[in-house]
Amino acid sequence: MKIVGNISTRIFEIDSIITAIRNTPSYVDGANKQIKELSNELKVKTEELLKDIKALKKIIKYLKGK
């Protein structure tokens, strides 16, 4: 069930990134750059989460077929 652990970890990471974006004050110098970096990291983590979900779906489909 490593995939389930990966999925929960990815959700936690995504939540942390979203919180960091929300807490970044827009009036600080370099805030746009920081938000852009966080957004890129969010995109990567979301793609990883989707891959893990697809893998889990395949496993479930395989197990239903048995």
PDB file of N, CA and C in Angstrom:
ATOM      1  N   MET A   1       0.823  -1.191   0.000  1.00  0.00           N
ATOM      2  CA  MET A   1       0.000   0.000   0.000  1.00  0.00           C
ATOM      3  C   MET A   1       0.868   1.255   0.000  1.00  0.00           C
ATOM      4  N   LYS A   2       2.023   1.127  -0.581  1.00  0.00           N
ATOM      5  CA  LYS A   2       2.920   2.274  -0.679  1.00  0.00           C
ATOM      6  C   LYS A   2       2.277   3.403  -1.485  1.00  0.00           C
ATOM      7  N   ILE A   3       1.477   3.038  -2.486  1.00  0.00           N
ATOM      8  CA  ILE A   3       0.836   4.060  -3.329  1.00  0.00           C
ATOM      9  C   ILE A   3      -0.111   4.914  -2.498  1.00  0.00           C
ATOM     10  N   VAL A   4      -0.850   4.292  -1.593  1.00  0.00           N
ATOM     11  CA  VAL A   4      -1.765   5.052  -0.738  1.00  0.00           C
ATOM     12  C   VAL A   4      -0.976   6.036   0.121  1.00  0.00           C
ATOM     13  N   GLY A   5       0.161   5.603   0.636  1.00  0.00           N
ATOM     14  CA  GLY A   5       1.029   6.498   1.402  1.00  0.00           C
ATOM     15  C   GLY A   5       1.551   7.632   0.546  1.00  0.00           C
ATOM     16  N   ASN A   6       1.914   7.312  -0.699  1.00  0.00           N
ATOM     17  CA  ASN A   6       2.382   8.352  -1.617  1.00  0.00           C
ATOM     18  C   ASN A   6       1.287   9.379  -1.869  1.00  0.00           C
ATOM     19  N   ILE A   7       0.073   8.894  -2.067  1.00  0.00           N
ATOM     20  CA  ILE A   7      -1.042   9.798  -2.353  1.00  0.00           C
ATOM     21  C   ILE A   7      -1.285  10.733  -1.166  1.00  0.00           C
ATOM     22  N   SER A   8      -1.303  10.193   0.039  1.00  0.00           N
ATOM     23  CA  SER A   8      -1.549  11.052   1.202  1.00  0.00           C
ATOM     24  C   SER A   8      -0.403  12.041   1.405  1.00  0.00           C
ATOM     25  N   THR A   9       0.821  11.607   1.128  1.00  0.00           N
ATOM     26  CA  THR A   9       1.968  12.516   1.225  1.00  0.00           C
ATOM     27  C   THR A   9       1.858  13.636   0.198  1.00  0.00           C
ATOM     28  N   ARG A  10       1.491  13.287  -1.022  1.00  0.00           N
ATOM     29  CA  ARG A  10       1.356  14.302  -2.075  1.00  0.00           C
ATOM     30  C   ARG A  10       0.267  15.316  -1.724  1.00  0.00           C
ATOM     31  N   ILE A  11      -0.847  14.828  -1.174  1.00  0.00           N
ATOM     32  CA  ILE A  11      -1.927  15.739  -0.786  1.00  0.00           C
ATOM     33  C   ILE A  11      -1.433  16.701   0.285  1.00  0.00           C
ATOM     34  N   PHE A  12      -0.692  16.198   1.254  1.00  0.00           N
ATOM     35  CA  PHE A  12      -0.129  17.048   2.301  1.00  0.00           C
ATOM     36  C   PHE A  12       0.822  18.086   1.704  1.00  0.00           C
ATOM     37  N   GLU A  13       1.689  17.652   0.769  1.00  0.00           N
ATOM     38  CA  GLU A  13       2.633  18.576   0.133  1.00  0.00           C
ATOM     39  C   GLU A  13       1.892  19.655  -0.649  1.00  0.00           C
ATOM     40  N   ILE A  14       0.852  19.257  -1.377  1.00  0.00           N
ATOM     41  CA  ILE A  14       0.063  20.218  -2.152  1.00  0.00           C
ATOM     42  C   ILE A  14      -0.602  21.221  -1.224  1.00  0.00           C
ATOM     43  N   ASP A  15      -1.161  20.731  -0.132  1.00  0.00           N
ATOM     44  CA  ASP A  15      -1.804  21.614   0.843  1.00  0.00           C
ATOM     45  C   ASP A  15      -0.797  22.611   1.419  1.00  0.00           C
ATOM     46  N   SER A  16       0.414  22.142   1.707  1.00  0.00           N
ATOM     47  CA  SER A  16       1.458  23.018   2.250  1.00  0.00           C
ATOM     48  C   SER A  16       1.850  24.105   1.251  1.00  0.00           C
ATOM     49  N   ILE A  17       1.943  23.740  -0.026  1.00  0.00           N
ATOM     50  CA  ILE A  17       2.305  24.712  -1.061  1.00  0.00           C
ATOM     51  C   ILE A  17       1.201  25.759  -1.200  1.00  0.00           C
ATOM     52  N   ILE A  18      -0.050  25.306  -1.214  1.00  0.00           N
ATOM     53  CA  ILE A  18      -1.174  26.246  -1.330  1.00  0.00           C
ATOM     54  C   ILE A  18      -1.184  27.208  -0.142  1.00  0.00           C
ATOM     55  N   THR A  19      -0.927  26.689   1.043  1.00  0.00           N
ATOM     56  CA  THR A  19      -0.862  27.547   2.236  1.00  0.00           C
ATOM     57  C   THR A  19       0.265  28.562   2.104  1.00  0.00           C
ATOM     58  N   ALA A  20       1.411  28.126   1.602  1.00  0.00           N
ATOM     59  CA  ALA A  20       2.544  29.042   1.421  1.00  0.00           C
ATOM     60  C   ALA A  20       2.205  30.137   0.417  1.00  0.00           C
ATOM     61  N   ILE A  21       1.501  29.785  -0.655  1.00  0.00           N
ATOM     62  CA  ILE A  21       1.107  30.783  -1.650  1.00  0.00           C
ATOM     63  C   ILE A  21       0.154  31.793  -1.016  1.00  0.00           C
ATOM     64  N   ARG A  22      -0.811  31.290  -0.266  1.00  0.00           N
ATOM     65  CA  ARG A  22      -1.777  32.188   0.390  1.00  0.00           C
ATOM     66  C   ARG A  22      -1.100  33.118   1.381  1.00  0.00           C
ATOM     67  N   ASN A  23      -0.076  32.630   2.065  1.00  0.00           N
ATOM     68  CA  ASN A  23       0.578  33.413   3.111  1.00  0.00           C
ATOM     69  C   ASN A  23       1.689  34.317   2.592  1.00  0.00           C
ATOM     70  N   THR A  24       1.954  34.272   1.295  1.00  0.00           N
ATOM     71  CA  THR A  24       2.988  35.134   0.733  1.00  0.00           C
ATOM     72  C   THR A  24       2.408  36.538   0.530  1.00  0.00           C
ATOM     73  N   PRO A  25       2.926  37.510   1.261  1.00  0.00           N
ATOM     74  CA  PRO A  25       2.390  38.865   1.109  1.00  0.00           C
ATOM     75  C   PRO A  25       2.771  39.442  -0.259  1.00  0.00           C
ATOM     76  N   SER A  26       1.791  39.996  -0.940  1.00  0.00           N
ATOM     77  CA  SER A  26       2.018  40.484  -2.301  1.00  0.00           C
ATOM     78  C   SER A  26       2.842  41.768  -2.336  1.00  0.00           C
ATOM     79  N   TYR A  27       2.930  42.471  -1.229  1.00  0.00           N
ATOM     80  CA  TYR A  27       3.643  43.746  -1.208  1.00  0.00           C
ATOM     81  C   TYR A  27       5.149  43.594  -0.988  1.00  0.00           C
ATOM     82  N   VAL A  28       5.623  42.416  -0.704  1.00  0.00           N
ATOM     83  CA  VAL A  28       7.042  42.177  -0.453  1.00  0.00           C
ATOM     84  C   VAL A  28       7.776  42.040  -1.785  1.00  0.00           C
ATOM     85  N   ASP A  29       8.968  42.624  -1.857  1.00  0.00           N
ATOM     86  CA  ASP A  29       9.775  42.483  -3.068  1.00  0.00           C
ATOM     87  C   ASP A  29      10.075  41.014  -3.311  1.00  0.00           C
ATOM     88  N   GLY A  30       9.932  40.602  -4.548  1.00  0.00           N
ATOM     89  CA  GLY A  30      10.214  39.229  -4.912  1.00  0.00           C
ATOM     90  C   GLY A  30       9.049  38.274  -4.672  1.00  0.00           C
ATOM     91  N   ALA A  31       7.913  38.821  -4.254  1.00  0.00           N
ATOM     92  CA  ALA A  31       6.762  37.954  -3.969  1.00  0.00           C
ATOM     93  C   ALA A  31       6.274  37.257  -5.230  1.00  0.00           C
ATOM     94  N   ASN A  32       6.259  37.985  -6.342  1.00  0.00           N
ATOM     95  CA  ASN A  32       5.791  37.364  -7.587  1.00  0.00           C
ATOM     96  C   ASN A  32       6.683  36.200  -7.988  1.00  0.00           C
ATOM     97  N   LYS A  33       7.989  36.373  -7.811  1.00  0.00           N
ATOM     98  CA  LYS A  33       8.927  35.305  -8.143  1.00  0.00           C
ATOM     99  C   LYS A  33       8.697  34.102  -7.231  1.00  0.00           C
ATOM    100  N   GLN A  34       8.496  34.362  -5.949  1.00  0.00           N
ATOM    101  CA  GLN A  34       8.266  33.275  -4.995  1.00  0.00           C
ATOM    102  C   GLN A  34       6.957  32.545  -5.314  1.00  0.00           C
ATOM    103  N   ILE A  35       5.926  33.303  -5.630  1.00  0.00           N
ATOM    104  CA  ILE A  35       4.641  32.690  -5.967  1.00  0.00           C
ATOM    105  C   ILE A  35       4.763  31.866  -7.237  1.00  0.00           C
ATOM    106  N   LYS A  36       5.518  32.357  -8.209  1.00  0.00           N
ATOM    107  CA  LYS A  36       5.716  31.613  -9.454  1.00  0.00           C
ATOM    108  C   LYS A  36       6.452  30.301  -9.181  1.00  0.00           C
ATOM    109  N   GLU A  37       7.484  30.348  -8.345  1.00  0.00           N
ATOM    110  CA  GLU A  37       8.225  29.131  -7.994  1.00  0.00           C
ATOM    111  C   GLU A  37       7.325  28.133  -7.272  1.00  0.00           C
ATOM    112  N   LEU A  38       6.526  28.634  -6.340  1.00  0.00           N
ATOM    113  CA  LEU A  38       5.605  27.765  -5.615  1.00  0.00           C
ATOM    114  C   LEU A  38       4.551  27.173  -6.559  1.00  0.00           C
ATOM    115  N   SER A  39       4.102  27.981  -7.513  1.00  0.00           N
ATOM    116  CA  SER A  39       3.116  27.500  -8.480  1.00  0.00           C
ATOM    117  C   SER A  39       3.699  26.388  -9.345  1.00  0.00           C
ATOM    118  N   ASN A  40       4.947  26.547  -9.743  1.00  0.00           N
ATOM    119  CA  ASN A  40       5.611  25.497 -10.524  1.00  0.00           C
ATOM    120  C   ASN A  40       5.746  24.216  -9.699  1.00  0.00           C
ATOM    121  N   GLU A  41       6.111  24.371  -8.442  1.00  0.00           N
ATOM    122  CA  GLU A  41       6.234  23.206  -7.556  1.00  0.00           C
ATOM    123  C   GLU A  41       4.862  22.550  -7.367  1.00  0.00           C
ATOM    124  N   LEU A  42       3.827  23.368  -7.265  1.00  0.00           N
ATOM    125  CA  LEU A  42       2.462  22.851  -7.125  1.00  0.00           C
ATOM    126  C   LEU A  42       2.062  22.040  -8.350  1.00  0.00           C
ATOM    127  N   LYS A  43       2.434  22.530  -9.513  1.00  0.00           N
ATOM    128  CA  LYS A  43       2.125  21.810 -10.762  1.00  0.00           C
ATOM    129  C   LYS A  43       2.801  20.439 -10.775  1.00  0.00           C
ATOM    130  N   VAL A  44       4.065  20.402 -10.392  1.00  0.00           N
ATOM    131  CA  VAL A  44       4.816  19.138 -10.370  1.00  0.00           C
ATOM    132  C   VAL A  44       4.188  18.159  -9.381  1.00  0.00           C
ATOM    133  N   LYS A  45       3.878  18.630  -8.179  1.00  0.00           N
ATOM    134  CA  LYS A  45       3.304  17.753  -7.159  1.00  0.00           C
ATOM    135  C   LYS A  45       1.921  17.254  -7.590  1.00  0.00           C
ATOM    136  N   THR A  46       1.146  18.100  -8.259  1.00  0.00           N
ATOM    137  CA  THR A  46      -0.172  17.697  -8.741  1.00  0.00           C
ATOM    138  C   THR A  46      -0.043  16.626  -9.814  1.00  0.00           C
ATOM    139  N   GLU A  47       0.924  16.787 -10.709  1.00  0.00           N
ATOM    140  CA  GLU A  47       1.156  15.766 -11.742  1.00  0.00           C
ATOM    141  C   GLU A  47       1.573  14.438 -11.108  1.00  0.00           C
ATOM    142  N   GLU A  48       2.422  14.498 -10.088  1.00  0.00           N
ATOM    143  CA  GLU A  48       2.841  13.281  -9.394  1.00  0.00           C
ATOM    144  C   GLU A  48       1.643  12.612  -8.713  1.00  0.00           C
ATOM    145  N   LEU A  49       0.770  13.433  -8.121  1.00  0.00           N
ATOM    146  CA  LEU A  49      -0.424  12.899  -7.473  1.00  0.00           C
ATOM    147  C   LEU A  49      -1.320  12.204  -8.491  1.00  0.00           C
ATOM    148  N   LEU A  50      -1.501  12.819  -9.643  1.00  0.00           N
ATOM    149  CA  LEU A  50      -2.330  12.208 -10.681  1.00  0.00           C
ATOM    150  C   LEU A  50      -1.756  10.878 -11.153  1.00  0.00           C
ATOM    151  N   LYS A  51      -0.432  10.798 -11.281  1.00  0.00           N
ATOM    152  CA  LYS A  51       0.212   9.539 -11.670  1.00  0.00           C
ATOM    153  C   LYS A  51      -0.041   8.459 -10.623  1.00  0.00           C
ATOM    154  N   ASP A  52       0.072   8.833  -9.348  1.00  0.00           N
ATOM    155  CA  ASP A  52      -0.164   7.867  -8.276  1.00  0.00           C
ATOM    156  C   ASP A  52      -1.621   7.401  -8.267  1.00  0.00           C
ATOM    157  N   ILE A  53      -2.539   8.316  -8.505  1.00  0.00           N
ATOM    158  CA  ILE A  53      -3.962   7.958  -8.542  1.00  0.00           C
ATOM    159  C   ILE A  53      -4.239   7.018  -9.712  1.00  0.00           C
ATOM    160  N   LYS A  54      -3.645   7.300 -10.864  1.00  0.00           N
ATOM    161  CA  LYS A  54      -3.829   6.415 -12.016  1.00  0.00           C
ATOM    162  C   LYS A  54      -3.278   5.023 -11.727  1.00  0.00           C
ATOM    163  N   ALA A  55      -2.128   4.949 -11.064  1.00  0.00           N
ATOM    164  CA  ALA A  55      -1.543   3.655 -10.711  1.00  0.00           C
ATOM    165  C   ALA A  55      -2.459   2.906  -9.747  1.00  0.00           C
ATOM    166  N   LEU A  56      -3.021   3.623  -8.794  1.00  0.00           N
ATOM    167  CA  LEU A  56      -3.938   3.000  -7.841  1.00  0.00           C
ATOM    168  C   LEU A  56      -5.193   2.493  -8.548  1.00  0.00           C
ATOM    169  N   LYS A  57      -5.687   3.262  -9.499  1.00  0.00           N
ATOM    170  CA  LYS A  57      -6.861   2.829 -10.276  1.00  0.00           C
ATOM    171  C   LYS A  57      -6.563   1.534 -11.030  1.00  0.00           C
ATOM    172  N   LYS A  58      -5.360   1.433 -11.602  1.00  0.00           N
ATOM    173  CA  LYS A  58      -4.972   0.219 -12.320  1.00  0.00           C
ATOM    174  C   LYS A  58      -4.914  -0.971 -11.378  1.00  0.00           C
ATOM    175  N   ILE A  59      -4.380  -0.761 -10.191  1.00  0.00           N
ATOM    176  CA  ILE A  59      -4.293  -1.838  -9.208  1.00  0.00           C
ATOM    177  C   ILE A  59      -5.695  -2.291  -8.805  1.00  0.00           C
ATOM    178  N   ILE A  60      -6.575  -1.345  -8.561  1.00  0.00           N
ATOM    179  CA  ILE A  60      -7.946  -1.686  -8.174  1.00  0.00           C
ATOM    180  C   ILE A  60      -8.642  -2.439  -9.299  1.00  0.00           C
ATOM    181  N   LYS A  61      -8.460  -1.972 -10.519  1.00  0.00           N
ATOM    182  CA  LYS A  61      -9.072  -2.634 -11.669  1.00  0.00           C
ATOM    183  C   LYS A  61      -8.542  -4.068 -11.795  1.00  0.00           C
ATOM    184  N   TYR A  62      -7.236  -4.248 -11.594  1.00  0.00           N
ATOM    185  CA  TYR A  62      -6.625  -5.577 -11.659  1.00  0.00           C
ATOM    186  C   TYR A  62      -7.194  -6.490 -10.573  1.00  0.00           C
ATOM    187  N   LEU A  63      -7.304  -5.947  -9.362  1.00  0.00           N
ATOM    188  CA  LEU A  63      -7.800  -6.752  -8.250  1.00  0.00           C
ATOM    189  C   LEU A  63      -9.280  -7.119  -8.425  1.00  0.00           C
ATOM    190  N   LYS A  64     -10.062  -6.241  -9.032  1.00  0.00           N
ATOM    191  CA  LYS A  64     -11.467  -6.548  -9.304  1.00  0.00           C
ATOM    192  C   LYS A  64     -11.583  -7.673 -10.325  1.00  0.00           C
ATOM    193  N   GLY A  65     -10.624  -7.737 -11.239  1.00  0.00           N
ATOM    194  CA  GLY A  65     -10.638  -8.755 -12.283  1.00  0.00           C
ATOM    195  C   GLY A  65     -10.277 -10.143 -11.788  1.00  0.00           C
ATOM    196  N   LYS A  66      -9.637 -10.216 -10.632  1.00  0.00           N
ATOM    197  CA  LYS A  66      -9.202 -11.526 -10.093  1.00  0.00           C
ATOM    198  C   LYS A  66     -10.373 -12.303  -9.570  1.00  0.00           C
TER     199      LYS A  66
END
